[in-house]
């Protein structure tokens, strides 16, 4: 059964058989799923079926792997990603593939993805664009990180430090001197993440380290290949 054309992005592609492509797609209203573009490696759509190209797709099939029937460019375009913005985009795609289960609609996350790709060539610092998307992605995947209230149900205060408890949240309990200080986070950083705004480089760096630990925990500490691109 075929469906109407939907807005979509290619998250990953690789050759399949002789002239086809095996794609991992992120589709508005449908979520993430694999599909085959038969003849897509050599045909007129080969240049379109690339990551970060806004598309409208039609597909069919009853199995997990769908068959693409129609491929069209969407009626808007994103600026081309090169250099570090490209690395950031590849990181976003890998996060989606690793943290978001297949076949679960995530319309809000789809919109967040488009806005984040646009911001990678905008005025927002690259690292902060990634942090905001990581927070939205964790929420969509069922791992929401609450940064304005502690585990004791007390509001986070900017002048205090907090202990990150893996998979749970932040505690205001006293920290022993022998404790691992890498899990201690400033209240200012937590509030910046909650308010989605930060002009302080030091706080952004602390947010980066925090989100890395959170994501690593939910990935069972299996490495992300795209991180290697950043050196």
mmCIF file with all atom_site columns, C-alpha atoms in Angstrom, residues 76-220:
data_model
loop_
_atom_site.group_PDB
_atom_site.id
_atom_site.type_symbol
_atom_site.label_atom_id
_atom_site.label_alt_id
_atom_site.label_comp_id
_atom_site.label_asym_id
_atom_site.label_entity_id
_atom_site.label_seq_id
_atom_site.pdbx_PDB_ins_code
_atom_site.Cartn_x
_atom_site.Cartn_y
_atom_site.Cartn_z
_atom_site.occupancy
_atom_site.B_iso_or_equiv
_atom_site.pdbx_formal_charge
_atom_site.auth_seq_id
_atom_site.auth_comp_id
_atom_site.auth_asym_id
_atom_site.auth_atom_id
_atom_site.pdbx_PDB_model_num
ATOM 1   C CA . UNK A 1 76  ? 12.114 24.743 0.945  1.00 0.00 ? 76  UNK A CA 1
ATOM 2   C CA . UNK A 1 77  ? 15.863 24.276 1.136  1.00 0.00 ? 77  UNK A CA 1
ATOM 3   C CA . UNK A 1 78  ? 18.473 24.318 3.872  1.00 0.00 ? 78  UNK A CA 1
ATOM 4   C CA . UNK A 1 79  ? 21.880 25.925 3.559  1.00 0.00 ? 79  UNK A CA 1
ATOM 5   C CA . UNK A 1 80  ? 24.576 23.425 2.627  1.00 0.00 ? 80  UNK A CA 1
ATOM 6   C CA . UNK A 1 81  ? 26.499 22.082 5.604  1.00 0.00 ? 81  UNK A CA 1
ATOM 7   C CA . UNK A 1 82  ? 30.284 22.034 5.317  1.00 0.00 ? 82  UNK A CA 1
ATOM 8   C CA . UNK A 1 83  ? 33.112 21.705 7.809  1.00 0.00 ? 83  UNK A CA 1
ATOM 9   C CA . UNK A 1 84  ? 32.156 21.648 11.468 1.00 0.00 ? 84  UNK A CA 1
ATOM 10  C CA . UNK A 1 85  ? 28.428 22.265 10.808 1.00 0.00 ? 85  UNK A CA 1
ATOM 11  C CA . UNK A 1 86  ? 28.487 19.119 8.649  1.00 0.00 ? 86  UNK A CA 1
ATOM 12  C CA . UNK A 1 87  ? 30.089 17.145 11.484 1.00 0.00 ? 87  UNK A CA 1
ATOM 13  C CA . UNK A 1 88  ? 27.380 18.462 13.811 1.00 0.00 ? 88  UNK A CA 1
ATOM 14  C CA . UNK A 1 89  ? 24.699 17.336 11.367 1.00 0.00 ? 89  UNK A CA 1
ATOM 15  C CA . UNK A 1 90  ? 26.173 13.848 11.176 1.00 0.00 ? 90  UNK A CA 1
ATOM 16  C CA . UNK A 1 91  ? 26.182 13.765 14.974 1.00 0.00 ? 91  UNK A CA 1
ATOM 17  C CA . UNK A 1 92  ? 22.475 14.662 15.046 1.00 0.00 ? 92  UNK A CA 1
ATOM 18  C CA . UNK A 1 93  ? 21.701 11.882 12.576 1.00 0.00 ? 93  UNK A CA 1
ATOM 19  C CA . UNK A 1 94  ? 23.603 9.300  14.581 1.00 0.00 ? 94  UNK A CA 1
ATOM 20  C CA . UNK A 1 95  ? 21.835 10.353 17.777 1.00 0.00 ? 95  UNK A CA 1
ATOM 21  C CA . UNK A 1 96  ? 18.459 9.891  16.083 1.00 0.00 ? 96  UNK A CA 1
ATOM 22  C CA . UNK A 1 97  ? 19.438 6.453  14.822 1.00 0.00 ? 97  UNK A CA 1
ATOM 23  C CA . UNK A 1 98  ? 20.790 5.329  18.180 1.00 0.00 ? 98  UNK A CA 1
ATOM 24  C CA . UNK A 1 99  ? 18.252 6.789  20.619 1.00 0.00 ? 99  UNK A CA 1
ATOM 25  C CA . UNK A 1 100 ? 14.923 6.929  18.777 1.00 0.00 ? 100 UNK A CA 1
ATOM 26  C CA . UNK A 1 101 ? 13.176 3.576  18.199 1.00 0.00 ? 101 UNK A CA 1
ATOM 27  C CA . UNK A 1 102 ? 11.917 2.874  14.714 1.00 0.00 ? 102 UNK A CA 1
ATOM 28  C CA . UNK A 1 103 ? 8.309  3.446  13.654 1.00 0.00 ? 103 UNK A CA 1
ATOM 29  C CA . UNK A 1 104 ? 7.433  5.867  16.452 1.00 0.00 ? 104 UNK A CA 1
ATOM 30  C CA . UNK A 1 105 ? 6.018  9.187  15.181 1.00 0.00 ? 105 UNK A CA 1
ATOM 31  C CA . UNK A 1 106 ? 7.877  12.175 16.599 1.00 0.00 ? 106 UNK A CA 1
ATOM 32  C CA . UNK A 1 107 ? 6.414  15.200 14.832 1.00 0.00 ? 107 UNK A CA 1
ATOM 33  C CA . UNK A 1 108 ? 7.744  17.706 17.362 1.00 0.00 ? 108 UNK A CA 1
ATOM 34  C CA . UNK A 1 109 ? 11.209 16.181 17.169 1.00 0.00 ? 109 UNK A CA 1
ATOM 35  C CA . UNK A 1 110 ? 11.020 16.300 13.365 1.00 0.00 ? 110 UNK A CA 1
ATOM 36  C CA . UNK A 1 111 ? 10.433 20.048 13.600 1.00 0.00 ? 111 UNK A CA 1
ATOM 37  C CA . UNK A 1 112 ? 13.228 20.378 16.162 1.00 0.00 ? 112 UNK A CA 1
ATOM 38  C CA . UNK A 1 113 ? 15.548 18.559 13.765 1.00 0.00 ? 113 UNK A CA 1
ATOM 39  C CA . UNK A 1 114 ? 14.797 20.987 10.925 1.00 0.00 ? 114 UNK A CA 1
ATOM 40  C CA . UNK A 1 115 ? 15.274 24.010 13.184 1.00 0.00 ? 115 UNK A CA 1
ATOM 41  C CA . UNK A 1 116 ? 18.552 22.633 14.511 1.00 0.00 ? 116 UNK A CA 1
ATOM 42  C CA . UNK A 1 117 ? 19.916 21.992 11.015 1.00 0.00 ? 117 UNK A CA 1
ATOM 43  C CA . UNK A 1 118 ? 19.035 25.583 10.132 1.00 0.00 ? 118 UNK A CA 1
ATOM 44  C CA . UNK A 1 119 ? 20.732 26.889 13.275 1.00 0.00 ? 119 UNK A CA 1
ATOM 45  C CA . UNK A 1 120 ? 24.005 25.138 12.401 1.00 0.00 ? 120 UNK A CA 1
ATOM 46  C CA . UNK A 1 121 ? 24.658 27.877 9.844  1.00 0.00 ? 121 UNK A CA 1
ATOM 47  C CA . UNK A 1 122 ? 23.070 30.641 11.916 1.00 0.00 ? 122 UNK A CA 1
ATOM 48  C CA . UNK A 1 123 ? 24.137 32.924 14.734 1.00 0.00 ? 123 UNK A CA 1
ATOM 49  C CA . UNK A 1 124 ? 23.591 30.474 17.609 1.00 0.00 ? 124 UNK A CA 1
ATOM 50  C CA . UNK A 1 125 ? 26.885 28.881 18.755 1.00 0.00 ? 125 UNK A CA 1
ATOM 51  C CA . UNK A 1 126 ? 27.191 25.391 17.281 1.00 0.00 ? 126 UNK A CA 1
ATOM 52  C CA . UNK A 1 127 ? 27.750 23.724 20.624 1.00 0.00 ? 127 UNK A CA 1
ATOM 53  C CA . UNK A 1 128 ? 24.630 25.288 22.123 1.00 0.00 ? 128 UNK A CA 1
ATOM 54  C CA . UNK A 1 129 ? 22.504 24.218 19.145 1.00 0.00 ? 129 UNK A CA 1
ATOM 55  C CA . UNK A 1 130 ? 23.632 20.649 19.825 1.00 0.00 ? 130 UNK A CA 1
ATOM 56  C CA . UNK A 1 131 ? 22.853 20.902 23.545 1.00 0.00 ? 131 UNK A CA 1
ATOM 57  C CA . UNK A 1 132 ? 19.312 22.103 22.899 1.00 0.00 ? 132 UNK A CA 1
ATOM 58  C CA . UNK A 1 133 ? 18.681 19.297 20.418 1.00 0.00 ? 133 UNK A CA 1
ATOM 59  C CA . UNK A 1 134 ? 20.136 16.720 22.807 1.00 0.00 ? 134 UNK A CA 1
ATOM 60  C CA . UNK A 1 135 ? 17.702 17.871 25.486 1.00 0.00 ? 135 UNK A CA 1
ATOM 61  C CA . UNK A 1 136 ? 14.727 17.623 23.107 1.00 0.00 ? 136 UNK A CA 1
ATOM 62  C CA . UNK A 1 137 ? 15.859 14.248 21.822 1.00 0.00 ? 137 UNK A CA 1
ATOM 63  C CA . UNK A 1 138 ? 16.222 12.824 25.324 1.00 0.00 ? 138 UNK A CA 1
ATOM 64  C CA . UNK A 1 139 ? 12.696 13.958 26.117 1.00 0.00 ? 139 UNK A CA 1
ATOM 65  C CA . UNK A 1 140 ? 11.290 12.427 22.924 1.00 0.00 ? 140 UNK A CA 1
ATOM 66  C CA . UNK A 1 141 ? 13.099 9.147  23.605 1.00 0.00 ? 141 UNK A CA 1
ATOM 67  C CA . UNK A 1 142 ? 11.602 8.926  27.100 1.00 0.00 ? 142 UNK A CA 1
ATOM 68  C CA . UNK A 1 143 ? 14.729 10.041 28.967 1.00 0.00 ? 143 UNK A CA 1
ATOM 69  C CA . UNK A 1 144 ? 13.746 13.610 29.836 1.00 0.00 ? 144 UNK A CA 1
ATOM 70  C CA . UNK A 1 145 ? 16.388 15.428 31.855 1.00 0.00 ? 145 UNK A CA 1
ATOM 71  C CA . UNK A 1 146 ? 14.696 17.725 34.383 1.00 0.00 ? 146 UNK A CA 1
ATOM 72  C CA . UNK A 1 147 ? 17.076 20.574 35.165 1.00 0.00 ? 147 UNK A CA 1
ATOM 73  C CA . UNK A 1 148 ? 14.934 23.041 37.118 1.00 0.00 ? 148 UNK A CA 1
ATOM 74  C CA . UNK A 1 149 ? 13.857 20.795 40.008 1.00 0.00 ? 149 UNK A CA 1
ATOM 75  C CA . UNK A 1 150 ? 15.917 18.392 42.120 1.00 0.00 ? 150 UNK A CA 1
ATOM 76  C CA . UNK A 1 151 ? 15.087 14.817 43.048 1.00 0.00 ? 151 UNK A CA 1
ATOM 77  C CA . UNK A 1 152 ? 14.010 16.242 46.408 1.00 0.00 ? 152 UNK A CA 1
ATOM 78  C CA . UNK A 1 153 ? 11.438 18.376 44.535 1.00 0.00 ? 153 UNK A CA 1
ATOM 79  C CA . UNK A 1 154 ? 13.265 21.592 45.353 1.00 0.00 ? 154 UNK A CA 1
ATOM 80  C CA . UNK A 1 155 ? 13.937 24.326 42.776 1.00 0.00 ? 155 UNK A CA 1
ATOM 81  C CA . UNK A 1 156 ? 17.465 24.453 41.384 1.00 0.00 ? 156 UNK A CA 1
ATOM 82  C CA . UNK A 1 157 ? 19.341 27.520 42.616 1.00 0.00 ? 157 UNK A CA 1
ATOM 83  C CA . UNK A 1 158 ? 22.075 29.245 40.567 1.00 0.00 ? 158 UNK A CA 1
ATOM 84  C CA . UNK A 1 159 ? 24.465 29.562 43.509 1.00 0.00 ? 159 UNK A CA 1
ATOM 85  C CA . UNK A 1 160 ? 24.538 25.871 44.390 1.00 0.00 ? 160 UNK A CA 1
ATOM 86  C CA . UNK A 1 161 ? 26.154 22.753 42.961 1.00 0.00 ? 161 UNK A CA 1
ATOM 87  C CA . UNK A 1 162 ? 24.263 19.523 42.335 1.00 0.00 ? 162 UNK A CA 1
ATOM 88  C CA . UNK A 1 163 ? 25.098 15.855 41.961 1.00 0.00 ? 163 UNK A CA 1
ATOM 89  C CA . UNK A 1 164 ? 23.937 14.110 38.788 1.00 0.00 ? 164 UNK A CA 1
ATOM 90  C CA . UNK A 1 165 ? 22.572 10.655 39.586 1.00 0.00 ? 165 UNK A CA 1
ATOM 91  C CA . UNK A 1 166 ? 22.637 8.536  36.451 1.00 0.00 ? 166 UNK A CA 1
ATOM 92  C CA . UNK A 1 167 ? 19.249 7.862  34.946 1.00 0.00 ? 167 UNK A CA 1
ATOM 93  C CA . UNK A 1 168 ? 17.460 9.798  37.701 1.00 0.00 ? 168 UNK A CA 1
ATOM 94  C CA . UNK A 1 169 ? 18.296 13.480 37.903 1.00 0.00 ? 169 UNK A CA 1
ATOM 95  C CA . UNK A 1 170 ? 20.025 15.921 40.232 1.00 0.00 ? 170 UNK A CA 1
ATOM 96  C CA . UNK A 1 171 ? 20.389 15.739 43.976 1.00 0.00 ? 171 UNK A CA 1
ATOM 97  C CA . UNK A 1 172 ? 21.078 18.521 46.426 1.00 0.00 ? 172 UNK A CA 1
ATOM 98  C CA . UNK A 1 173 ? 22.400 16.034 48.963 1.00 0.00 ? 173 UNK A CA 1
ATOM 99  C CA . UNK A 1 174 ? 25.879 16.792 50.360 1.00 0.00 ? 174 UNK A CA 1
ATOM 100 C CA . UNK A 1 175 ? 28.687 15.240 48.343 1.00 0.00 ? 175 UNK A CA 1
ATOM 101 C CA . UNK A 1 176 ? 31.460 13.361 50.107 1.00 0.00 ? 176 UNK A CA 1
ATOM 102 C CA . UNK A 1 177 ? 34.963 14.675 49.462 1.00 0.00 ? 177 UNK A CA 1
ATOM 103 C CA . UNK A 1 178 ? 35.909 11.304 47.980 1.00 0.00 ? 178 UNK A CA 1
ATOM 104 C CA . UNK A 1 179 ? 33.006 11.363 45.515 1.00 0.00 ? 179 UNK A CA 1
ATOM 105 C CA . UNK A 1 180 ? 33.508 11.581 41.756 1.00 0.00 ? 180 UNK A CA 1
ATOM 106 C CA . UNK A 1 181 ? 33.396 15.336 41.152 1.00 0.00 ? 181 UNK A CA 1
ATOM 107 C CA . UNK A 1 182 ? 32.807 14.826 37.409 1.00 0.00 ? 182 UNK A CA 1
ATOM 108 C CA . UNK A 1 183 ? 29.115 14.388 38.233 1.00 0.00 ? 183 UNK A CA 1
ATOM 109 C CA . UNK A 1 184 ? 28.847 17.692 40.104 1.00 0.00 ? 184 UNK A CA 1
ATOM 110 C CA . UNK A 1 185 ? 27.028 20.357 38.063 1.00 0.00 ? 185 UNK A CA 1
ATOM 111 C CA . UNK A 1 186 ? 26.495 24.022 38.819 1.00 0.00 ? 186 UNK A CA 1
ATOM 112 C CA . UNK A 1 187 ? 22.985 25.311 39.282 1.00 0.00 ? 187 UNK A CA 1
ATOM 113 C CA . UNK A 1 188 ? 23.719 28.033 36.719 1.00 0.00 ? 188 UNK A CA 1
ATOM 114 C CA . UNK A 1 189 ? 24.321 25.409 34.033 1.00 0.00 ? 189 UNK A CA 1
ATOM 115 C CA . UNK A 1 190 ? 21.131 23.528 34.889 1.00 0.00 ? 190 UNK A CA 1
ATOM 116 C CA . UNK A 1 191 ? 19.083 26.725 34.773 1.00 0.00 ? 191 UNK A CA 1
ATOM 117 C CA . UNK A 1 192 ? 20.653 27.688 31.432 1.00 0.00 ? 192 UNK A CA 1
ATOM 118 C CA . UNK A 1 193 ? 19.574 24.330 29.994 1.00 0.00 ? 193 UNK A CA 1
ATOM 119 C CA . UNK A 1 194 ? 16.067 24.802 31.357 1.00 0.00 ? 194 UNK A CA 1
ATOM 120 C CA . UNK A 1 195 ? 15.812 28.353 29.974 1.00 0.00 ? 195 UNK A CA 1
ATOM 121 C CA . UNK A 1 196 ? 17.396 27.299 26.644 1.00 0.00 ? 196 UNK A CA 1
ATOM 122 C CA . UNK A 1 197 ? 19.754 30.262 26.610 1.00 0.00 ? 197 UNK A CA 1
ATOM 123 C CA . UNK A 1 198 ? 23.432 30.615 27.512 1.00 0.00 ? 198 UNK A CA 1
ATOM 124 C CA . UNK A 1 199 ? 26.102 33.179 26.595 1.00 0.00 ? 199 UNK A CA 1
ATOM 125 C CA . UNK A 1 200 ? 28.732 31.847 29.009 1.00 0.00 ? 200 UNK A CA 1
ATOM 126 C CA . UNK A 1 201 ? 31.357 29.622 27.352 1.00 0.00 ? 201 UNK A CA 1
ATOM 127 C CA . UNK A 1 202 ? 32.254 27.940 30.647 1.00 0.00 ? 202 UNK A CA 1
ATOM 128 C CA . UNK A 1 203 ? 28.634 26.998 31.331 1.00 0.00 ? 203 UNK A CA 1
ATOM 129 C CA . UNK A 1 204 ? 28.239 25.693 27.784 1.00 0.00 ? 204 UNK A CA 1
ATOM 130 C CA . UNK A 1 205 ? 31.314 23.509 28.265 1.00 0.00 ? 205 UNK A CA 1
ATOM 131 C CA . UNK A 1 206 ? 29.899 22.128 31.510 1.00 0.00 ? 206 UNK A CA 1
ATOM 132 C CA . UNK A 1 207 ? 26.585 21.465 29.753 1.00 0.00 ? 207 UNK A CA 1
ATOM 133 C CA . UNK A 1 208 ? 28.460 19.587 27.017 1.00 0.00 ? 208 UNK A CA 1
ATOM 134 C CA . UNK A 1 209 ? 30.163 17.304 29.525 1.00 0.00 ? 209 UNK A CA 1
ATOM 135 C CA . UNK A 1 210 ? 26.895 16.710 31.370 1.00 0.00 ? 210 UNK A CA 1
ATOM 136 C CA . UNK A 1 211 ? 24.914 15.821 28.237 1.00 0.00 ? 211 UNK A CA 1
ATOM 137 C CA . UNK A 1 212 ? 27.725 13.543 27.081 1.00 0.00 ? 212 UNK A CA 1
ATOM 138 C CA . UNK A 1 213 ? 27.516 11.586 30.333 1.00 0.00 ? 213 UNK A CA 1
ATOM 139 C CA . UNK A 1 214 ? 23.728 11.400 30.143 1.00 0.00 ? 214 UNK A CA 1
ATOM 140 C CA . UNK A 1 215 ? 23.717 10.211 26.525 1.00 0.00 ? 215 UNK A CA 1
ATOM 141 C CA . UNK A 1 216 ? 26.525 7.725  27.124 1.00 0.00 ? 216 UNK A CA 1
ATOM 142 C CA . UNK A 1 217 ? 24.523 6.237  29.982 1.00 0.00 ? 217 UNK A CA 1
ATOM 143 C CA . UNK A 1 218 ? 21.447 5.727  27.795 1.00 0.00 ? 218 UNK A CA 1
ATOM 144 C CA . UNK A 1 219 ? 23.605 4.235  25.020 1.00 0.00 ? 219 UNK A CA 1
ATOM 145 C CA . UNK A 1 220 ? 25.099 1.727  27.480 1.00 0.00 ? 220 UNK A CA 1
#
